[in-house]
mmCIF file of C-alpha atoms in Angstrom:
data_model
loop_
_atom_site.group_PDB
_atom_site.id
_atom_site.type_symbol
_atom_site.label_atom_id
_atom_site.label_comp_id
_atom_site.label_asym_id
_atom_site.label_seq_id
_atom_site.Cartn_x
_atom_site.Cartn_y
_atom_site.Cartn_z
ATOM 1 C CA UNK M 157 -14.082 -71.256 7.449
ATOM 2 C CA UNK M 158 -13.305 -70.076 10.971
ATOM 3 C CA UNK M 159 -17.064 -69.784 11.673
ATOM 4 C CA UNK M 160 -18.951 -72.008 9.202
ATOM 5 C CA UNK M 161 -22.385 -70.949 10.471
ATOM 6 C CA UNK M 162 -24.210 -72.122 7.329
ATOM 7 C CA UNK M 163 -22.791 -75.631 7.484
ATOM 8 C CA UNK M 164 -22.451 -78.288 10.123
ATOM 9 C CA UNK M 165 -19.626 -77.750 12.584
ATOM 10 C CA UNK M 166 -16.892 -80.365 12.294
ATOM 11 C CA UNK M 167 -16.219 -82.687 15.215
ATOM 12 C CA UNK M 168 -13.567 -81.680 17.716
ATOM 13 C CA UNK M 169 -10.530 -83.839 16.956
ATOM 14 C CA UNK M 170 -7.102 -84.171 18.495
ATOM 15 C CA UNK M 171 -3.990 -83.586 16.421
ATOM 16 C CA UNK M 172 -3.124 -87.239 16.875
ATOM 17 C CA UNK M 173 -6.493 -88.228 15.396
ATOM 18 C CA UNK M 174 -6.065 -85.805 12.488
ATOM 19 C CA UNK M 175 -2.583 -87.130 11.798
ATOM 20 C CA UNK M 176 -3.902 -90.691 11.721
ATOM 21 C CA UNK M 177 -6.833 -89.703 9.502
ATOM 22 C CA UNK M 178 -4.784 -87.743 6.971
ATOM 23 C CA UNK M 179 -1.556 -89.773 7.212
ATOM 24 C CA UNK M 180 0.325 -86.530 7.899
ATOM 25 C CA UNK M 181 3.201 -86.713 10.379
ATOM 26 C CA UNK M 182 2.815 -84.839 13.647
ATOM 27 C CA UNK M 183 6.356 -83.534 14.164
ATOM 28 C CA UNK M 184 5.969 -83.134 17.952
ATOM 29 C CA UNK M 185 3.952 -86.131 19.233
ATOM 30 C CA UNK M 186 3.659 -84.497 22.663
ATOM 31 C CA UNK M 187 1.150 -82.062 21.141
ATOM 32 C CA UNK M 188 -1.088 -84.888 19.973
ATOM 33 C CA UNK M 189 -3.797 -84.123 22.542
ATOM 34 C CA UNK M 190 -4.370 -80.574 21.246
ATOM 35 C CA UNK M 191 -8.003 -80.242 20.139
ATOM 36 C CA UNK M 192 -8.789 -78.822 16.685
ATOM 37 C CA UNK M 193 -12.350 -77.624 16.120
ATOM 38 C CA UNK M 194 -12.223 -76.174 12.641
ATOM 39 C CA UNK M 195 -10.287 -75.195 9.526
ATOM 40 C CA UNK M 196 -9.168 -71.681 8.677
ATOM 41 C CA UNK M 197 -6.792 -69.625 6.571
ATOM 42 C CA UNK M 198 -3.450 -68.639 8.066
ATOM 43 C CA UNK M 199 -4.483 -65.038 8.717
ATOM 44 C CA UNK M 200 -7.809 -65.926 10.392
ATOM 45 C CA UNK M 201 -6.867 -69.068 12.289
ATOM 46 C CA UNK M 202 -6.868 -69.245 16.084
ATOM 47 C CA UNK M 203 -5.453 -71.742 18.589
ATOM 48 C CA UNK M 204 -8.179 -74.317 17.807
ATOM 49 C CA UNK M 205 -7.869 -74.153 14.032
ATOM 50 C CA UNK M 206 -5.876 -76.114 11.480
ATOM 51 C CA UNK M 207 -4.381 -74.156 8.552
ATOM 52 C CA UNK M 208 -2.052 -75.028 5.684
ATOM 53 C CA UNK M 209 0.907 -73.416 3.927
ATOM 54 C CA UNK M 210 2.339 -74.257 0.511
ATOM 55 C CA UNK M 211 3.025 -70.923 -1.209
ATOM 56 C CA UNK M 212 5.837 -68.475 -0.394
ATOM 57 C CA UNK M 213 3.524 -65.629 -1.365
ATOM 58 C CA UNK M 214 1.915 -66.100 2.053
ATOM 59 C CA UNK M 215 5.121 -66.391 4.078
ATOM 60 C CA UNK M 216 4.244 -63.254 6.085
ATOM 61 C CA UNK M 217 0.892 -64.798 7.054
ATOM 62 C CA UNK M 218 2.645 -67.982 8.147
ATOM 63 C CA UNK M 219 5.054 -66.019 10.319
ATOM 64 C CA UNK M 220 2.173 -64.200 12.032
ATOM 65 C CA UNK M 221 -0.366 -67.029 12.225
ATOM 66 C CA UNK M 222 -2.056 -67.953 15.502
ATOM 67 C CA UNK M 223 -3.178 -71.343 14.176
ATOM 68 C CA UNK M 224 -3.042 -74.251 16.569
ATOM 69 C CA UNK M 225 -1.565 -76.422 13.838
ATOM 70 C CA UNK M 226 -0.427 -76.098 10.249
ATOM 71 C CA UNK M 227 -0.089 -78.608 7.428
ATOM 72 C CA UNK M 228 3.194 -77.878 5.692
ATOM 73 C CA UNK M 229 5.721 -79.613 3.441
ATOM 74 C CA UNK M 230 9.179 -80.482 4.781
ATOM 75 C CA UNK M 231 10.613 -77.650 2.665
ATOM 76 C CA UNK M 232 8.840 -74.952 4.707
ATOM 77 C CA UNK M 233 8.608 -76.722 8.050
ATOM 78 C CA UNK M 234 11.248 -74.556 9.731
ATOM 79 C CA UNK M 235 9.253 -71.387 8.979
ATOM 80 C CA UNK M 236 6.266 -72.387 11.122
ATOM 81 C CA UNK M 237 6.064 -70.312 14.341
ATOM 82 C CA UNK M 238 6.952 -72.147 17.548
ATOM 83 C CA UNK M 239 3.441 -71.782 18.941
ATOM 84 C CA UNK M 240 1.940 -73.677 15.985
ATOM 85 C CA UNK M 241 2.132 -77.472 15.808
ATOM 86 C CA UNK M 242 3.499 -78.883 12.557
ATOM 87 C CA UNK M 243 1.758 -81.574 10.544
ATOM 88 C CA UNK M 244 4.201 -82.618 7.845
ATOM 89 C CA UNK M 245 2.742 -83.588 4.464
ATOM 90 C CA UNK M 246 4.199 -83.798 0.969
ATOM 91 C CA UNK M 247 1.115 -82.055 -0.463
ATOM 92 C CA UNK M 248 -0.352 -79.952 2.366
ATOM 93 C CA UNK M 249 -3.182 -78.339 0.411
ATOM 94 C CA UNK M 250 -4.351 -81.687 -0.930
ATOM 95 C CA UNK M 251 -4.391 -83.119 2.605
ATOM 96 C CA UNK M 252 -6.222 -80.018 3.858
ATOM 97 C CA UNK M 253 -8.887 -80.450 1.156
ATOM 98 C CA UNK M 254 -9.275 -84.159 1.909
ATOM 99 C CA UNK M 255 -9.954 -83.317 5.543
ATOM 100 C CA UNK M 256 -12.311 -80.472 4.591
ATOM 101 C CA UNK M 257 -14.283 -82.851 2.367
ATOM 102 C CA UNK M 258 -14.812 -85.178 5.308
ATOM 103 C CA UNK M 259 -15.658 -82.473 7.830
ATOM 104 C CA UNK M 260 -17.825 -80.398 5.495
ATOM 105 C CA UNK M 261 -19.421 -82.999 3.254
ATOM 106 C CA UNK M 262 -22.654 -80.976 3.366
ATOM 107 C CA UNK M 263 -20.900 -78.173 1.437
ATOM 108 C CA UNK M 264 -20.002 -80.399 -1.503
ATOM 109 C CA UNK M 265 -23.516 -80.711 -2.916
ATOM 110 C CA UNK M 266 -26.281 -78.100 -2.870
ATOM 111 C CA UNK M 267 -29.250 -79.029 -0.711
ATOM 112 C CA UNK M 268 -32.871 -77.944 -0.741
ATOM 113 C CA UNK M 269 -32.936 -74.280 0.237
ATOM 114 C CA UNK M 270 -36.143 -74.868 2.165
ATOM 115 C CA UNK M 271 -35.409 -78.248 3.793
ATOM 116 C CA UNK M 272 -38.045 -79.708 1.514
ATOM 117 C CA UNK M 273 -38.775 -83.401 1.732
ATOM 118 C CA UNK M 274 -40.526 -84.781 -1.316
ATOM 119 C CA UNK M 275 -42.515 -82.358 -3.447
ATOM 120 C CA UNK M 276 -43.425 -78.859 -2.244
ATOM 121 C CA UNK M 277 -47.195 -78.133 -2.382
ATOM 122 C CA UNK M 278 -46.657 -75.088 -4.609
ATOM 123 C CA UNK M 279 -44.797 -77.050 -7.318
ATOM 124 C CA UNK M 280 -46.639 -77.599 -10.598
ATOM 125 C CA UNK M 281 -45.947 -81.005 -12.132
ATOM 126 C CA UNK M 282 -47.609 -82.284 -15.289
ATOM 127 C CA UNK M 283 -49.417 -85.578 -14.629
ATOM 128 C CA UNK M 284 -47.448 -87.284 -17.411
ATOM 129 C CA UNK M 285 -44.083 -86.467 -15.796
ATOM 130 C CA UNK M 286 -42.332 -89.361 -14.056
ATOM 131 C CA UNK M 287 -40.292 -88.729 -10.921
ATOM 132 C CA UNK M 288 -38.529 -91.614 -9.210
ATOM 133 C CA UNK M 289 -38.706 -92.025 -5.452
ATOM 134 C CA UNK M 290 -36.421 -89.689 -3.534
ATOM 135 C CA UNK M 291 -36.697 -86.682 -5.839
ATOM 136 C CA UNK M 292 -36.954 -83.346 -3.988
ATOM 137 C CA UNK M 293 -38.883 -80.521 -5.642
ATOM 138 C CA UNK M 294 -38.675 -77.101 -3.993
ATOM 139 C CA UNK M 295 -41.433 -74.464 -4.025
ATOM 140 C CA UNK M 296 -42.688 -72.873 -7.259
ATOM 141 C CA UNK M 297 -41.021 -75.385 -9.578
ATOM 142 C CA UNK M 298 -42.753 -76.091 -12.903
ATOM 143 C CA UNK M 299 -42.192 -79.497 -14.544
ATOM 144 C CA UNK M 300 -43.631 -80.107 -17.998
ATOM 145 C CA UNK M 301 -45.123 -83.065 -19.841
ATOM 146 C CA UNK M 302 -43.272 -86.380 -20.083
ATOM 147 C CA UNK M 303 -40.293 -85.169 -18.049
ATOM 148 C CA UNK M 304 -38.283 -87.919 -16.340
ATOM 149 C CA UNK M 305 -36.205 -87.242 -13.209
ATOM 150 C CA UNK M 306 -34.075 -89.814 -11.376
ATOM 151 C CA UNK M 307 -33.932 -90.558 -7.660
ATOM 152 C CA UNK M 308 -31.786 -88.367 -5.405
ATOM 153 C CA UNK M 309 -32.156 -85.330 -7.653
ATOM 154 C CA UNK M 310 -33.061 -81.927 -6.194
ATOM 155 C CA UNK M 311 -34.935 -79.352 -8.288
ATOM 156 C CA UNK M 312 -34.421 -75.856 -6.849
ATOM 157 C CA UNK M 313 -37.074 -73.233 -6.243
ATOM 158 C CA UNK M 314 -38.563 -71.587 -9.300
ATOM 159 C CA UNK M 315 -36.850 -73.899 -11.786
ATOM 160 C CA UNK M 316 -38.687 -74.641 -15.025
ATOM 161 C CA UNK M 317 -38.196 -78.013 -16.734
ATOM 162 C CA UNK M 318 -39.589 -78.189 -20.265
ATOM 163 C CA UNK M 319 -41.398 -81.035 -21.982
ATOM 164 C CA UNK M 320 -39.589 -84.355 -22.553
ATOM 165 C CA UNK M 321 -36.441 -83.346 -20.655
ATOM 166 C CA UNK M 322 -34.608 -86.252 -19.025
ATOM 167 C CA UNK M 323 -32.579 -85.689 -15.845
ATOM 168 C CA UNK M 324 -30.614 -88.530 -14.253
ATOM 169 C CA UNK M 325 -30.049 -89.537 -10.654
ATOM 170 C CA UNK M 326 -28.330 -87.570 -7.873
ATOM 171 C CA UNK M 327 -28.423 -84.311 -9.813
ATOM 172 C CA UNK M 328 -29.049 -80.792 -8.563
ATOM 173 C CA UNK M 329 -30.862 -78.155 -10.618
ATOM 174 C CA UNK M 330 -30.347 -74.721 -9.071
ATOM 175 C CA UNK M 331 -33.050 -72.196 -8.295
ATOM 176 C CA UNK M 332 -34.504 -70.258 -11.246
ATOM 177 C CA UNK M 333 -32.785 -72.487 -13.788
ATOM 178 C CA UNK M 334 -34.580 -73.268 -17.044
ATOM 179 C CA UNK M 335 -33.989 -76.495 -18.959
ATOM 180 C CA UNK M 336 -35.527 -77.521 -22.270
ATOM 181 C CA UNK M 337 -34.629 -79.868 -25.148
ATOM 182 C CA UNK M 338 -31.988 -81.514 -22.951
ATOM 183 C CA UNK M 339 -30.811 -84.941 -21.823
ATOM 184 C CA UNK M 340 -28.850 -84.820 -18.571
ATOM 185 C CA UNK M 341 -26.880 -87.681 -17.016
ATOM 186 C CA UNK M 342 -26.233 -88.670 -13.404
ATOM 187 C CA UNK M 343 -24.543 -86.595 -10.701
ATOM 188 C CA UNK M 344 -24.796 -83.348 -12.648
ATOM 189 C CA UNK M 345 -24.720 -80.101 -10.641
ATOM 190 C CA UNK M 346 -26.368 -77.092 -12.268
ATOM 191 C CA UNK M 347 -26.035 -73.951 -10.181
ATOM 192 C CA UNK M 348 -28.723 -71.244 -9.899
ATOM 193 C CA UNK M 349 -29.829 -69.123 -12.806
ATOM 194 C CA UNK M 350 -28.631 -71.291 -15.676
ATOM 195 C CA UNK M 351 -30.445 -71.493 -18.996
ATOM 196 C CA UNK M 352 -30.028 -74.720 -20.926
ATOM 197 C CA UNK M 353 -31.491 -75.725 -24.272
ATOM 198 C CA UNK M 354 -32.679 -72.384 -25.625
ATOM 199 C CA UNK M 355 -32.297 -71.383 -29.296
ATOM 200 C CA UNK M 356 -28.804 -71.123 -30.675
ATOM 201 C CA UNK M 357 -27.794 -67.915 -32.461
ATOM 202 C CA UNK M 358 -28.594 -69.127 -35.961
ATOM 203 C CA UNK M 359 -29.515 -66.700 -38.749
ATOM 204 C CA UNK M 360 -28.955 -66.014 -42.414
ATOM 205 C CA UNK M 361 -27.726 -62.471 -42.003
ATOM 206 C CA UNK M 362 -28.479 -59.384 -44.108
ATOM 207 C CA UNK M 363 -30.940 -60.963 -46.520
ATOM 208 C CA UNK M 364 -33.416 -58.845 -48.497
ATOM 209 C CA UNK M 365 -36.035 -59.526 -45.827
ATOM 210 C CA UNK M 366 -33.637 -58.952 -42.936
ATOM 211 C CA UNK M 367 -32.028 -61.612 -40.767
ATOM 212 C CA UNK M 368 -33.682 -64.997 -41.384
ATOM 213 C CA UNK M 369 -33.855 -67.350 -38.427
ATOM 214 C CA UNK M 370 -32.542 -70.922 -38.910
ATOM 215 C CA UNK M 371 -34.554 -73.586 -37.032
ATOM 216 C CA UNK M 372 -32.613 -75.016 -34.090
ATOM 217 C CA UNK M 373 -33.752 -78.633 -33.883
ATOM 218 C CA UNK M 374 -30.895 -80.225 -31.950
ATOM 219 C CA UNK M 375 -30.582 -80.969 -28.241
ATOM 220 C CA UNK M 376 -28.253 -80.367 -25.323
ATOM 221 C CA UNK M 377 -26.620 -83.532 -23.999
ATOM 222 C CA UNK M 378 -24.870 -83.227 -20.635
ATOM 223 C CA UNK M 379 -23.016 -86.357 -19.579
ATOM 224 C CA UNK M 380 -22.360 -87.691 -16.064
ATOM 225 C CA UNK M 381 -20.491 -85.755 -13.356
ATOM 226 C CA UNK M 382 -20.623 -82.370 -15.091
ATOM 227 C CA UNK M 383 -20.873 -79.143 -13.060
ATOM 228 C CA UNK M 384 -22.314 -75.965 -14.591
ATOM 229 C CA UNK M 385 -21.683 -72.660 -12.804
ATOM 230 C CA UNK M 386 -24.296 -70.067 -11.952
ATOM 231 C CA UNK M 387 -25.850 -67.952 -14.736
ATOM 232 C CA UNK M 388 -24.257 -70.012 -17.505
ATOM 233 C CA UNK M 389 -26.061 -70.621 -20.800
ATOM 234 C CA UNK M 390 -25.879 -73.651 -23.076
ATOM 235 C CA UNK M 391 -27.660 -73.336 -26.438
ATOM 236 C CA UNK M 392 -29.196 -76.378 -28.075
ATOM 237 C CA UNK M 393 -27.839 -77.523 -31.415
ATOM 238 C CA UNK M 394 -29.173 -76.589 -34.805
ATOM 239 C CA UNK M 395 -28.734 -79.925 -36.604
ATOM 240 C CA UNK M 396 -26.330 -81.806 -34.352
ATOM 241 C CA UNK M 397 -26.428 -81.803 -30.533
ATOM 242 C CA UNK M 398 -24.552 -79.526 -28.180
ATOM 243 C CA UNK M 399 -22.584 -81.958 -26.001
ATOM 244 C CA UNK M 400 -20.825 -81.475 -22.645
ATOM 245 C CA UNK M 401 -18.530 -84.432 -21.895
ATOM 246 C CA UNK M 402 -18.441 -86.300 -18.600
ATOM 247 C CA UNK M 403 -16.550 -84.782 -15.696
ATOM 248 C CA UNK M 404 -16.267 -81.327 -17.269
ATOM 249 C CA UNK M 405 -16.426 -78.389 -14.830
ATOM 250 C CA UNK M 406 -17.861 -75.086 -16.066
ATOM 251 C CA UNK M 407 -17.519 -71.871 -14.044
ATOM 252 C CA UNK M 408 -20.055 -69.046 -13.699
ATOM 253 C CA UNK M 409 -21.368 -66.932 -16.586
ATOM 254 C CA UNK M 410 -20.082 -69.102 -19.415
ATOM 255 C CA UNK M 411 -21.790 -68.973 -22.831
ATOM 256 C CA UNK M 412 -21.737 -72.149 -24.928
ATOM 257 C CA UNK M 413 -23.117 -71.759 -28.440
ATOM 258 C CA UNK M 414 -25.054 -74.202 -30.569
ATOM 259 C CA UNK M 415 -23.453 -77.396 -31.886
ATOM 260 C CA UNK M 416 -20.472 -77.076 -29.551
ATOM 261 C CA UNK M 417 -18.892 -80.353 -28.487
ATOM 262 C CA UNK M 418 -16.831 -80.262 -25.296
ATOM 263 C CA UNK M 419 -14.833 -83.348 -24.355
ATOM 264 C CA UNK M 420 -14.379 -85.109 -21.053
ATOM 265 C CA UNK M 421 -12.844 -83.597 -17.906
ATOM 266 C CA UNK M 422 -12.390 -80.105 -19.329
ATOM 267 C CA UNK M 423 -12.081 -76.969 -17.171
ATOM 268 C CA UNK M 424 -13.799 -73.753 -18.283
ATOM 269 C CA UNK M 425 -13.247 -70.686 -16.102
ATOM 270 C CA UNK M 426 -15.647 -67.759 -15.708
ATOM 271 C CA UNK M 427 -17.072 -65.612 -18.508
ATOM 272 C CA UNK M 428 -15.841 -67.724 -21.399
ATOM 273 C CA UNK M 429 -17.615 -67.307 -24.736
ATOM 274 C CA UNK M 430 -17.696 -70.278 -27.120
ATOM 275 C CA UNK M 431 -19.083 -69.605 -30.573
ATOM 276 C CA UNK M 432 -21.096 -72.228 -32.440
ATOM 277 C CA UNK M 433 -19.884 -75.522 -33.900
ATOM 278 C CA UNK M 434 -16.644 -75.714 -31.930
ATOM 279 C CA UNK M 435 -15.060 -79.039 -31.128
ATOM 280 C CA UNK M 436 -13.076 -79.118 -27.896
ATOM 281 C CA UNK M 437 -11.129 -82.240 -26.968
ATOM 282 C CA UNK M 438 -10.661 -84.005 -23.636
ATOM 283 C CA UNK M 439 -8.813 -82.458 -20.666
ATOM 284 C CA UNK M 440 -8.769 -78.949 -22.150
ATOM 285 C CA UNK M 441 -8.350 -75.965 -19.780
ATOM 286 C CA UNK M 442 -9.623 -72.507 -20.779
ATOM 287 C CA UNK M 443 -8.843 -69.468 -18.625
ATOM 288 C CA UNK M 444 -11.328 -66.789 -17.629
ATOM 289 C CA UNK M 445 -12.805 -64.604 -20.392
ATOM 290 C CA UNK M 446 -11.395 -66.679 -23.237
ATOM 291 C CA UNK M 447 -13.292 -66.184 -26.485
ATOM 292 C CA UNK M 448 -13.158 -68.813 -29.241
ATOM 293 C CA UNK M 449 -14.406 -68.311 -32.803
ATOM 294 C CA UNK M 450 -16.804 -70.743 -34.458
ATOM 295 C CA UNK M 451 -15.989 -73.965 -36.327
ATOM 296 C CA UNK M 452 -12.569 -74.385 -34.677
ATOM 297 C CA UNK M 453 -10.972 -77.482 -33.157
ATOM 298 C CA UNK M 454 -9.155 -77.391 -29.827
ATOM 299 C CA UNK M 455 -7.052 -80.525 -29.346
ATOM 300 C CA UNK M 456 -6.902 -82.824 -26.334
ATOM 301 C CA UNK M 457 -4.989 -81.413 -23.384
ATOM 302 C CA UNK M 458 -4.713 -77.888 -24.799
ATOM 303 C CA UNK M 459 -4.538 -74.880 -22.474
ATOM 304 C CA UNK M 460 -5.503 -71.281 -23.263
ATOM 305 C CA UNK M 461 -4.537 -68.409 -20.954
ATOM 306 C CA UNK M 462 -7.125 -66.026 -19.542
ATOM 307 C CA UNK M 463 -8.537 -63.213 -21.715
ATOM 308 C CA UNK M 464 -7.251 -64.745 -24.959
ATOM 309 C CA UNK M 465 -9.069 -64.519 -28.283
ATOM 310 C CA UNK M 466 -8.774 -67.681 -30.368
ATOM 311 C CA UNK M 467 -9.296 -67.575 -34.143
ATOM 312 C CA UNK M 468 -7.293 -70.654 -35.207
ATOM 313 C CA UNK M 469 -7.309 -74.360 -34.429
ATOM 314 C CA UNK M 470 -5.113 -75.352 -31.476
ATOM 315 C CA UNK M 471 -3.227 -78.670 -31.651
ATOM 316 C CA UNK M 472 -3.324 -81.286 -28.912
ATOM 317 C CA UNK M 473 -1.404 -80.233 -25.775
ATOM 318 C CA UNK M 474 -0.868 -76.750 -27.182
ATOM 319 C CA UNK M 475 -0.220 -73.869 -24.778
ATOM 320 C CA UNK M 476 -1.681 -70.746 -26.347
ATOM 321 C CA UNK M 477 -2.474 -67.208 -25.297
ATOM 322 C CA UNK M 478 -2.824 -63.617 -26.426
ATOM 323 C CA UNK M 479 -5.015 -61.566 -28.722
ATOM 324 C CA UNK M 480 -5.115 -63.190 -31.159
ATOM 325 C CA UNK M 481 -3.970 -66.355 -29.473
ATOM 326 C CA UNK M 482 -0.785 -68.108 -30.576
ATOM 327 C CA UNK M 483 1.682 -70.490 -28.906
ATOM 328 C CA UNK M 484 2.685 -68.922 -25.605
ATOM 329 C CA UNK M 485 6.442 -69.053 -26.297
ATOM 330 C CA UNK M 486 5.920 -67.093 -29.507
ATOM 331 C CA UNK M 487 3.537 -64.706 -27.744
ATOM 332 C CA UNK M 488 6.047 -64.007 -24.947
ATOM 333 C CA UNK M 489 8.896 -63.478 -27.435
ATOM 334 C CA UNK M 490 6.790 -60.933 -29.328
ATOM 335 C CA UNK M 491 5.878 -59.084 -26.131
ATOM 336 C CA UNK M 492 9.531 -58.902 -25.103
ATOM 337 C CA UNK M 493 10.529 -57.710 -28.579
ATOM 338 C CA UNK M 494 7.910 -54.949 -28.556
ATOM 339 C CA UNK M 495 8.914 -53.830 -25.055
ATOM 340 C CA UNK M 496 12.565 -53.727 -26.109
ATOM 341 C CA UNK M 497 11.664 -51.694 -29.202
ATOM 342 C CA UNK M 498 9.739 -49.179 -27.077
ATOM 343 C CA UNK M 499 12.642 -48.835 -24.636
ATOM 344 C CA UNK M 500 15.124 -48.348 -27.470
ATOM 345 C CA UNK M 501 12.943 -45.682 -29.083
ATOM 346 C CA UNK M 502 12.512 -43.892 -25.774
ATOM 347 C CA UNK M 503 16.261 -43.953 -25.199
ATOM 348 C CA UNK M 504 16.945 -42.502 -28.665
ATOM 349 C CA UNK M 505 14.378 -39.788 -28.079
ATOM 350 C CA UNK M 506 15.959 -38.799 -24.781
ATOM 351 C CA UNK M 507 19.405 -38.705 -26.376
ATOM 352 C CA UNK M 508 18.178 -36.337 -29.117
ATOM 353 C CA UNK M 509 16.776 -33.959 -26.554
#
């Protein structure tokens, strides 16, 4: 962030102005006139940058920082170098993010990659499609029959929107994304390269005539305020819909199988694989590379650690992990027991020699 050349430069602001804006306390008011012209990490910051510190892991970077000012909690205030002004805040990272959101609002939502206004001449739009005023359509987009798109939505270059798809207002569909058999709410961000609404993996396996395909006649329903990371795939349902609940945030390269229901305000990290007909409750957090078997239920508020394989239902507010996943306390006890057993066996072997 020291040189945000792809985004608008923030306004030059004095420390006194930043303190007033963020409600952080400037410990030395005499430094209130110091001008800050950008945000940066501790190790890259210079005299005109504001940084933050809230993790002892980076204590060495704090000690060596050249930042003009640093947001820090009272607990670590004494560790800030003398040359760096202190802005005291109970939650320094949260204050830093609040300021970044104001200074770099253009980084919060993807924009047209080509500064398009209206509809690019190379876009192909079926005459029966209905686009509200204020929709932006980048070059080489294809929009099919009877599609409806709400105002403020941006359709990225090369995207393909299939027949009868409905997309709400203030959405962003990333470049080279394909969407079919889907209903999408308002303020949904779909990053580049996603595929939404394709066939689910439905077959009768190993029949006399080979694997027999099961018709997939459901839809994908994505509710308001959802974000879908780049290169993710969401299969449409077979009989019931695949549903992504409002406010859920999905990372890159996530696979969501047919008939999956994901609740509201869930967090799915990168490279997760969700098999078909899962039901995931509200406020669930899944770590990177979690795999979950089909037809399971994950309760509200559950958390699963990264790289876990889940084959059983998880109760509400459960904390599970491992391969196969189980309650984390049990998992940790088993790991410790196995490590102790290995050490004991090694010690016996050495004694025999």
